[in-house]
């Protein structure tokens, strides 16, 4: 595992993507930022992190023969890797909020961004960005429903050691992906999916409120919510939220 440490950078994902364009990059190369000033989340949202307190890093993953039709399983693999590492390090009661945030209760402790390079019907490689709140204890008032491992456990964590555990888990899960263990990945993901089979109030992109419960993930990776009338609606990223 090759680890590149940078003092300050706009975005580890952007840096690693440029690196892949300009040179040959070893599989599972990791770019870590001590301070990330313009971290990116899903749909161009911003990930804010206090310097030297958290893990903000990106991992390069290349594939031999991974078809785009199975891309939802990549999200399962990455989410489960981080979930497993945090669980092992802390033993906290945590869950995965679709598609790939890690929560403790209803508070976010980790965000994940997966960016794929596609050629014809295959994903050639992915850059996986991970932002995990570790030792930070103060957060901006503008950000609500967030927490960190230290706030939750009252312990300090070795960032380098935790990074190695996450990457190790990631390798294991990607190996499952390469071996086409899709049913196992999806089954494990659904077991720890936040609000799975639990009635909740949701809001769609038009601001309409409705009751329902998460029933699964579609073949195309959309979130499936069963409504009170037993019909199922499907939603993409940012098309639905908890009310």
PDB file of C-alpha atoms in Angstrom:
ATOM      1  CA  UNK A   1       0.000   0.000   0.000  1.00  0.00           C
ATOM      2  CA  UNK A   2       1.513   3.308  -1.085  1.00  0.00           C
ATOM      3  CA  UNK A   3       0.555   6.273   1.110  1.00  0.00           C
ATOM      4  CA  UNK A   4       1.103   9.871  -0.021  1.00  0.00           C
ATOM      5  CA  UNK A   5       0.735  12.423   2.783  1.00  0.00           C
ATOM      6  CA  UNK A   6       0.048  16.064   2.000  1.00  0.00           C
ATOM      7  CA  UNK A   7      -0.040  18.971   4.435  1.00  0.00           C
ATOM      8  CA  UNK A   8      -2.858  20.944   2.839  1.00  0.00           C
ATOM      9  CA  UNK A   9      -4.860  20.419  -0.323  1.00  0.00           C
ATOM     10  CA  UNK A  10      -8.182  21.381  -1.869  1.00  0.00           C
ATOM     11  CA  UNK A  11      -9.435  17.814  -2.340  1.00  0.00           C
ATOM     12  CA  UNK A  12      -7.689  14.448  -2.131  1.00  0.00           C
ATOM     13  CA  UNK A  13     -10.069  13.059  -4.771  1.00  0.00           C
ATOM     14  CA  UNK A  14      -9.167  15.824  -7.224  1.00  0.00           C
ATOM     15  CA  UNK A  15      -5.437  15.368  -6.529  1.00  0.00           C
ATOM     16  CA  UNK A  16      -5.582  11.598  -7.028  1.00  0.00           C
ATOM     17  CA  UNK A  17      -7.662  11.882 -10.205  1.00  0.00           C
ATOM     18  CA  UNK A  18      -5.058  14.248 -11.699  1.00  0.00           C
ATOM     19  CA  UNK A  19      -2.304  11.889 -10.606  1.00  0.00           C
ATOM     20  CA  UNK A  20      -4.000   8.980 -12.387  1.00  0.00           C
ATOM     21  CA  UNK A  21      -4.249  11.079 -15.551  1.00  0.00           C
ATOM     22  CA  UNK A  22      -0.557  12.040 -15.489  1.00  0.00           C
ATOM     23  CA  UNK A  23       1.117   8.806 -14.347  1.00  0.00           C
ATOM     24  CA  UNK A  24       0.815   5.087 -13.654  1.00  0.00           C
ATOM     25  CA  UNK A  25      -0.651   4.651 -10.189  1.00  0.00           C
ATOM     26  CA  UNK A  26      -0.286   1.528  -8.052  1.00  0.00           C
ATOM     27  CA  UNK A  27      -3.541  -0.111  -7.013  1.00  0.00           C
ATOM     28  CA  UNK A  28      -4.753   0.986  -3.563  1.00  0.00           C
ATOM     29  CA  UNK A  29      -2.545   4.075  -3.569  1.00  0.00           C
ATOM     30  CA  UNK A  30      -3.748   6.363  -0.770  1.00  0.00           C
ATOM     31  CA  UNK A  31      -3.582  10.164  -0.688  1.00  0.00           C
ATOM     32  CA  UNK A  32      -4.032  11.601   2.814  1.00  0.00           C
ATOM     33  CA  UNK A  33      -4.500  15.285   3.647  1.00  0.00           C
ATOM     34  CA  UNK A  34      -3.582  16.654   7.057  1.00  0.00           C
ATOM     35  CA  UNK A  35      -5.742  19.640   6.137  1.00  0.00           C
ATOM     36  CA  UNK A  36      -8.352  19.596   3.371  1.00  0.00           C
ATOM     37  CA  UNK A  37      -9.736  23.019   2.489  1.00  0.00           C
ATOM     38  CA  UNK A  38     -12.268  22.114  -0.171  1.00  0.00           C
ATOM     39  CA  UNK A  39     -13.298  18.515   0.463  1.00  0.00           C
ATOM     40  CA  UNK A  40     -16.161  17.285  -1.697  1.00  0.00           C
ATOM     41  CA  UNK A  41     -19.132  15.089  -0.847  1.00  0.00           C
ATOM     42  CA  UNK A  42     -21.990  13.706  -2.878  1.00  0.00           C
ATOM     43  CA  UNK A  43     -23.514  16.033  -5.508  1.00  0.00           C
ATOM     44  CA  UNK A  44     -20.893  18.758  -4.924  1.00  0.00           C
ATOM     45  CA  UNK A  45     -21.671  19.164  -1.229  1.00  0.00           C
ATOM     46  CA  UNK A  46     -18.742  20.308   0.938  1.00  0.00           C
ATOM     47  CA  UNK A  47     -16.979  18.226   3.593  1.00  0.00           C
ATOM     48  CA  UNK A  48     -15.459  20.380   6.357  1.00  0.00           C
ATOM     49  CA  UNK A  49     -12.715  18.990   8.579  1.00  0.00           C
ATOM     50  CA  UNK A  50     -10.517  20.433  11.328  1.00  0.00           C
ATOM     51  CA  UNK A  51      -6.796  20.020  10.477  1.00  0.00           C
ATOM     52  CA  UNK A  52      -4.853  17.137  12.106  1.00  0.00           C
ATOM     53  CA  UNK A  53      -7.945  15.767  13.874  1.00  0.00           C
ATOM     54  CA  UNK A  54      -9.645  13.584  11.269  1.00  0.00           C
ATOM     55  CA  UNK A  55      -9.072  11.220   8.372  1.00  0.00           C
ATOM     56  CA  UNK A  56      -9.534  12.821   4.968  1.00  0.00           C
ATOM     57  CA  UNK A  57      -8.135  10.597   2.253  1.00  0.00           C
ATOM     58  CA  UNK A  58      -8.720   9.018  -1.141  1.00  0.00           C
ATOM     59  CA  UNK A  59      -7.939   5.543  -2.431  1.00  0.00           C
ATOM     60  CA  UNK A  60      -7.273   4.506  -6.033  1.00  0.00           C
ATOM     61  CA  UNK A  61      -8.850   1.183  -7.014  1.00  0.00           C
ATOM     62  CA  UNK A  62      -8.390  -0.399 -10.438  1.00  0.00           C
ATOM     63  CA  UNK A  63     -10.525  -3.218 -11.791  1.00  0.00           C
ATOM     64  CA  UNK A  64      -9.752  -6.006 -14.215  1.00  0.00           C
ATOM     65  CA  UNK A  65     -13.269  -6.768 -15.388  1.00  0.00           C
ATOM     66  CA  UNK A  66     -15.959  -4.918 -13.433  1.00  0.00           C
ATOM     67  CA  UNK A  67     -19.102  -4.183 -15.421  1.00  0.00           C
ATOM     68  CA  UNK A  68     -20.946  -0.933 -14.804  1.00  0.00           C
ATOM     69  CA  UNK A  69     -24.224  -2.807 -14.375  1.00  0.00           C
ATOM     70  CA  UNK A  70     -22.897  -3.989 -11.001  1.00  0.00           C
ATOM     71  CA  UNK A  71     -21.787  -0.560  -9.761  1.00  0.00           C
ATOM     72  CA  UNK A  72     -24.216  -0.478  -6.816  1.00  0.00           C
ATOM     73  CA  UNK A  73     -22.162  -3.320  -5.333  1.00  0.00           C
ATOM     74  CA  UNK A  74     -19.111  -1.054  -5.311  1.00  0.00           C
ATOM     75  CA  UNK A  75     -20.997   1.325  -3.000  1.00  0.00           C
ATOM     76  CA  UNK A  76     -21.935  -1.645  -0.813  1.00  0.00           C
ATOM     77  CA  UNK A  77     -18.301  -2.810  -0.658  1.00  0.00           C
ATOM     78  CA  UNK A  78     -16.868   0.613   0.200  1.00  0.00           C
ATOM     79  CA  UNK A  79     -19.543   1.387   2.806  1.00  0.00           C
ATOM     80  CA  UNK A  80     -19.140  -1.994   4.489  1.00  0.00           C
ATOM     81  CA  UNK A  81     -15.350  -1.583   4.604  1.00  0.00           C
ATOM     82  CA  UNK A  82     -15.583   1.699   6.505  1.00  0.00           C
ATOM     83  CA  UNK A  83     -18.447   0.397   8.646  1.00  0.00           C
ATOM     84  CA  UNK A  84     -16.395  -2.668   9.589  1.00  0.00           C
ATOM     85  CA  UNK A  85     -13.280  -0.655  10.423  1.00  0.00           C
ATOM     86  CA  UNK A  86     -15.163   1.805  12.647  1.00  0.00           C
ATOM     87  CA  UNK A  87     -17.045  -1.026  14.341  1.00  0.00           C
ATOM     88  CA  UNK A  88     -13.788  -2.887  15.015  1.00  0.00           C
ATOM     89  CA  UNK A  89     -12.060   0.222  16.405  1.00  0.00           C
ATOM     90  CA  UNK A  90     -14.913   1.471  18.580  1.00  0.00           C
ATOM     91  CA  UNK A  91     -17.646  -1.182  18.981  1.00  0.00           C
ATOM     92  CA  UNK A  92     -20.174   1.646  18.546  1.00  0.00           C
ATOM     93  CA  UNK A  93     -23.733   0.992  17.421  1.00  0.00           C
ATOM     94  CA  UNK A  94     -23.550   2.430  13.912  1.00  0.00           C
ATOM     95  CA  UNK A  95     -25.407   2.139  10.619  1.00  0.00           C
ATOM     96  CA  UNK A  96     -25.054   3.017   6.950  1.00  0.00           C
ATOM     97  CA  UNK A  97     -27.323   5.766   5.659  1.00  0.00           C
ATOM     98  CA  UNK A  98     -28.030   5.260   1.969  1.00  0.00           C
ATOM     99  CA  UNK A  99     -26.026   5.427  -0.144  1.00  0.00           C
ATOM    100  CA  UNK A 100     -22.840   5.503   1.928  1.00  0.00           C
ATOM    101  CA  UNK A 101     -22.763   7.779   4.975  1.00  0.00           C
ATOM    102  CA  UNK A 102     -21.870   6.229   8.328  1.00  0.00           C
ATOM    103  CA  UNK A 103     -24.115   7.252  11.236  1.00  0.00           C
ATOM    104  CA  UNK A 104     -24.140   6.826  14.984  1.00  0.00           C
ATOM    105  CA  UNK A 105     -27.777   7.217  15.945  1.00  0.00           C
ATOM    106  CA  UNK A 106     -28.869  10.009  13.623  1.00  0.00           C
ATOM    107  CA  UNK A 107     -25.490  11.774  13.636  1.00  0.00           C
ATOM    108  CA  UNK A 108     -23.091  11.556  10.700  1.00  0.00           C
ATOM    109  CA  UNK A 109     -19.530  10.538  11.432  1.00  0.00           C
ATOM    110  CA  UNK A 110     -18.326   9.671   7.925  1.00  0.00           C
ATOM    111  CA  UNK A 111     -19.001  10.679   4.339  1.00  0.00           C
ATOM    112  CA  UNK A 112     -17.876   8.767   1.253  1.00  0.00           C
ATOM    113  CA  UNK A 113     -17.570   9.893  -2.365  1.00  0.00           C
ATOM    114  CA  UNK A 114     -16.957   7.352  -5.149  1.00  0.00           C
ATOM    115  CA  UNK A 115     -15.934   8.666  -8.577  1.00  0.00           C
ATOM    116  CA  UNK A 116     -15.662   6.155 -11.418  1.00  0.00           C
ATOM    117  CA  UNK A 117     -13.748   6.126 -14.692  1.00  0.00           C
ATOM    118  CA  UNK A 118     -15.883   4.298 -17.246  1.00  0.00           C
ATOM    119  CA  UNK A 119     -14.880   2.726 -20.543  1.00  0.00           C
ATOM    120  CA  UNK A 120     -17.689   1.225 -22.616  1.00  0.00           C
ATOM    121  CA  UNK A 121     -19.591  -1.099 -20.266  1.00  0.00           C
ATOM    122  CA  UNK A 122     -16.900  -1.354 -17.572  1.00  0.00           C
ATOM    123  CA  UNK A 123     -15.563   0.644 -14.650  1.00  0.00           C
ATOM    124  CA  UNK A 124     -11.816   0.798 -15.251  1.00  0.00           C
ATOM    125  CA  UNK A 125     -10.941   2.418 -11.942  1.00  0.00           C
ATOM    126  CA  UNK A 126     -12.468   4.330  -9.040  1.00  0.00           C
ATOM    127  CA  UNK A 127     -11.267   7.057  -6.730  1.00  0.00           C
ATOM    128  CA  UNK A 128     -12.859   6.611  -3.314  1.00  0.00           C
ATOM    129  CA  UNK A 129     -12.837   9.676  -1.047  1.00  0.00           C
ATOM    130  CA  UNK A 130     -13.440   9.131   2.666  1.00  0.00           C
ATOM    131  CA  UNK A 131     -13.915  11.777   5.337  1.00  0.00           C
ATOM    132  CA  UNK A 132     -14.137  10.324   8.851  1.00  0.00           C
ATOM    133  CA  UNK A 133     -14.581  12.520  11.933  1.00  0.00           C
ATOM    134  CA  UNK A 134     -12.140  11.037  14.426  1.00  0.00           C
ATOM    135  CA  UNK A 135     -10.662  13.295  17.119  1.00  0.00           C
ATOM    136  CA  UNK A 136     -12.509  16.547  16.362  1.00  0.00           C
ATOM    137  CA  UNK A 137     -14.799  17.713  19.183  1.00  0.00           C
ATOM    138  CA  UNK A 138     -15.954  21.152  18.027  1.00  0.00           C
ATOM    139  CA  UNK A 139     -18.106  21.619  14.948  1.00  0.00           C
ATOM    140  CA  UNK A 140     -19.548  24.704  13.304  1.00  0.00           C
ATOM    141  CA  UNK A 141     -23.050  25.640  14.441  1.00  0.00           C
ATOM    142  CA  UNK A 142     -23.968  25.674  10.746  1.00  0.00           C
ATOM    143  CA  UNK A 143     -23.413  21.914  10.697  1.00  0.00           C
ATOM    144  CA  UNK A 144     -25.914  19.893  12.689  1.00  0.00           C
ATOM    145  CA  UNK A 145     -26.356  16.174  13.262  1.00  0.00           C
ATOM    146  CA  UNK A 146     -22.641  15.406  13.109  1.00  0.00           C
ATOM    147  CA  UNK A 147     -20.357  13.720  15.601  1.00  0.00           C
ATOM    148  CA  UNK A 148     -16.924  12.096  15.877  1.00  0.00           C
ATOM    149  CA  UNK A 149     -15.412   8.940  17.296  1.00  0.00           C
ATOM    150  CA  UNK A 150     -13.908  10.909  20.198  1.00  0.00           C
ATOM    151  CA  UNK A 151     -17.203  12.584  21.088  1.00  0.00           C
ATOM    152  CA  UNK A 152     -18.935   9.215  21.049  1.00  0.00           C
ATOM    153  CA  UNK A 153     -16.336   7.191  22.961  1.00  0.00           C
ATOM    154  CA  UNK A 154     -14.306   9.809  24.891  1.00  0.00           C
ATOM    155  CA  UNK A 155     -11.141   8.277  23.411  1.00  0.00           C
ATOM    156  CA  UNK A 156      -8.368   9.577  21.165  1.00  0.00           C
ATOM    157  CA  UNK A 157      -7.521   7.517  18.087  1.00  0.00           C
ATOM    158  CA  UNK A 158      -4.278   6.977  16.180  1.00  0.00           C
ATOM    159  CA  UNK A 159      -5.109   8.257  12.701  1.00  0.00           C
ATOM    160  CA  UNK A 160      -2.401   6.235  10.926  1.00  0.00           C
ATOM    161  CA  UNK A 161      -3.467   2.979  12.569  1.00  0.00           C
ATOM    162  CA  UNK A 162      -7.138   3.623  11.783  1.00  0.00           C
ATOM    163  CA  UNK A 163      -6.290   4.445   8.163  1.00  0.00           C
ATOM    164  CA  UNK A 164      -4.500   1.115   7.744  1.00  0.00           C
ATOM    165  CA  UNK A 165      -7.481  -0.785   9.141  1.00  0.00           C
ATOM    166  CA  UNK A 166      -9.881   0.961   6.741  1.00  0.00           C
ATOM    167  CA  UNK A 167      -7.697   0.248   3.705  1.00  0.00           C
ATOM    168  CA  UNK A 168      -7.260  -3.368   4.796  1.00  0.00           C
ATOM    169  CA  UNK A 169     -11.051  -3.765   5.071  1.00  0.00           C
ATOM    170  CA  UNK A 170     -11.425  -2.053   1.707  1.00  0.00           C
ATOM    171  CA  UNK A 171      -9.099  -4.582   0.068  1.00  0.00           C
ATOM    172  CA  UNK A 172     -11.136  -7.440   1.544  1.00  0.00           C
ATOM    173  CA  UNK A 173     -14.415  -6.015   0.274  1.00  0.00           C
ATOM    174  CA  UNK A 174     -13.027  -5.233  -3.189  1.00  0.00           C
ATOM    175  CA  UNK A 175     -11.821  -8.835  -3.344  1.00  0.00           C
ATOM    176  CA  UNK A 176     -15.426  -9.918  -2.730  1.00  0.00           C
ATOM    177  CA  UNK A 177     -16.478  -7.581  -5.518  1.00  0.00           C
ATOM    178  CA  UNK A 178     -13.924  -9.007  -7.938  1.00  0.00           C
ATOM    179  CA  UNK A 179     -15.141 -12.513  -7.042  1.00  0.00           C
ATOM    180  CA  UNK A 180     -18.725 -11.448  -7.851  1.00  0.00           C
ATOM    181  CA  UNK A 181     -20.041 -12.058  -4.329  1.00  0.00           C
ATOM    182  CA  UNK A 182     -22.812  -9.553  -5.030  1.00  0.00           C
ATOM    183  CA  UNK A 183     -25.603 -11.228  -3.058  1.00  0.00           C
ATOM    184  CA  UNK A 184     -23.431 -11.456   0.058  1.00  0.00           C
ATOM    185  CA  UNK A 185     -22.421  -7.785  -0.198  1.00  0.00           C
ATOM    186  CA  UNK A 186     -26.006  -6.613  -0.678  1.00  0.00           C
ATOM    187  CA  UNK A 187     -27.271  -8.822   2.142  1.00  0.00           C
ATOM    188  CA  UNK A 188     -24.700  -7.475   4.599  1.00  0.00           C
ATOM    189  CA  UNK A 189     -25.370  -3.897   3.476  1.00  0.00           C
ATOM    190  CA  UNK A 190     -29.127  -4.194   3.945  1.00  0.00           C
ATOM    191  CA  UNK A 191     -28.663  -5.650   7.446  1.00  0.00           C
ATOM    192  CA  UNK A 192     -27.007  -2.441   8.654  1.00  0.00           C
ATOM    193  CA  UNK A 193     -28.906   0.061   6.475  1.00  0.00           C
ATOM    194  CA  UNK A 194     -30.291   2.998   8.491  1.00  0.00           C
ATOM    195  CA  UNK A 195     -34.094   2.870   8.928  1.00  0.00           C
ATOM    196  CA  UNK A 196     -34.453  -0.373   6.940  1.00  0.00           C
ATOM    197  CA  UNK A 197     -38.005  -1.677   7.538  1.00  0.00           C
ATOM    198  CA  UNK A 198     -38.648   1.140  10.041  1.00  0.00           C
ATOM    199  CA  UNK A 199     -41.577   3.556   9.390  1.00  0.00           C
ATOM    200  CA  UNK A 200     -40.378   7.144   8.986  1.00  0.00           C
ATOM    201  CA  UNK A 201     -41.426  10.482   7.497  1.00  0.00           C
ATOM    202  CA  UNK A 202     -39.681  11.434   4.249  1.00  0.00           C
ATOM    203  CA  UNK A 203     -39.537  14.502   2.022  1.00  0.00           C
ATOM    204  CA  UNK A 204     -39.061  14.295  -1.739  1.00  0.00           C
ATOM    205  CA  UNK A 205     -37.238  16.797  -3.975  1.00  0.00           C
ATOM    206  CA  UNK A 206     -40.460  18.795  -4.409  1.00  0.00           C
ATOM    207  CA  UNK A 207     -40.884  19.178  -0.663  1.00  0.00           C
ATOM    208  CA  UNK A 208     -43.780  16.710  -0.440  1.00  0.00           C
ATOM    209  CA  UNK A 209     -43.925  14.804   2.862  1.00  0.00           C
ATOM    210  CA  UNK A 210     -44.883  11.150   2.987  1.00  0.00           C
ATOM    211  CA  UNK A 211     -44.720   8.137   5.298  1.00  0.00           C
ATOM    212  CA  UNK A 212     -42.969   4.938   4.332  1.00  0.00           C
ATOM    213  CA  UNK A 213     -40.121   2.577   5.098  1.00  0.00           C
ATOM    214  CA  UNK A 214     -36.957   1.583   3.252  1.00  0.00           C
ATOM    215  CA  UNK A 215     -37.500  -1.828   1.704  1.00  0.00           C
ATOM    216  CA  UNK A 216     -34.361  -2.276  -0.410  1.00  0.00           C
ATOM    217  CA  UNK A 217     -32.108  -1.086  -3.218  1.00  0.00           C
ATOM    218  CA  UNK A 218     -33.123  -1.431  -6.879  1.00  0.00           C
ATOM    219  CA  UNK A 219     -31.034  -3.110  -9.578  1.00  0.00           C
ATOM    220  CA  UNK A 220     -29.915   0.378 -10.669  1.00  0.00           C
ATOM    221  CA  UNK A 221     -28.921   1.366  -7.124  1.00  0.00           C
ATOM    222  CA  UNK A 222     -31.972   3.484  -6.338  1.00  0.00           C
ATOM    223  CA  UNK A 223     -33.423   3.620  -2.831  1.00  0.00           C
ATOM    224  CA  UNK A 224     -36.747   1.774  -2.608  1.00  0.00           C
ATOM    225  CA  UNK A 225     -39.312   3.097  -0.147  1.00  0.00           C
ATOM    226  CA  UNK A 226     -42.594   1.262   0.443  1.00  0.00           C
ATOM    227  CA  UNK A 227     -45.523   3.630   1.003  1.00  0.00           C
ATOM    228  CA  UNK A 228     -48.609   3.214   3.185  1.00  0.00           C
ATOM    229  CA  UNK A 229     -50.597   1.942   0.191  1.00  0.00           C
ATOM    230  CA  UNK A 230     -47.992  -0.822  -0.357  1.00  0.00           C
ATOM    231  CA  UNK A 231     -46.618   0.753  -3.556  1.00  0.00           C
ATOM    232  CA  UNK A 232     -42.861   1.226  -3.887  1.00  0.00           C
ATOM    233  CA  UNK A 233     -41.202   4.471  -4.998  1.00  0.00           C
ATOM    234  CA  UNK A 234     -37.584   4.659  -6.106  1.00  0.00           C
ATOM    235  CA  UNK A 235     -35.250   7.612  -5.495  1.00  0.00           C
ATOM    236  CA  UNK A 236     -31.791   8.679  -6.612  1.00  0.00           C
ATOM    237  CA  UNK A 237     -29.224  10.612  -4.558  1.00  0.00           C
ATOM    238  CA  UNK A 238     -30.604  13.942  -3.251  1.00  0.00           C
ATOM    239  CA  UNK A 239     -34.130  13.056  -4.423  1.00  0.00           C
ATOM    240  CA  UNK A 240     -35.352  12.133  -0.928  1.00  0.00           C
ATOM    241  CA  UNK A 241     -34.433  12.925   2.668  1.00  0.00           C
ATOM    242  CA  UNK A 242     -35.686  12.243   6.164  1.00  0.00           C
ATOM    243  CA  UNK A 243     -38.223  14.887   7.180  1.00  0.00           C
TER     244      UNK A 243
END
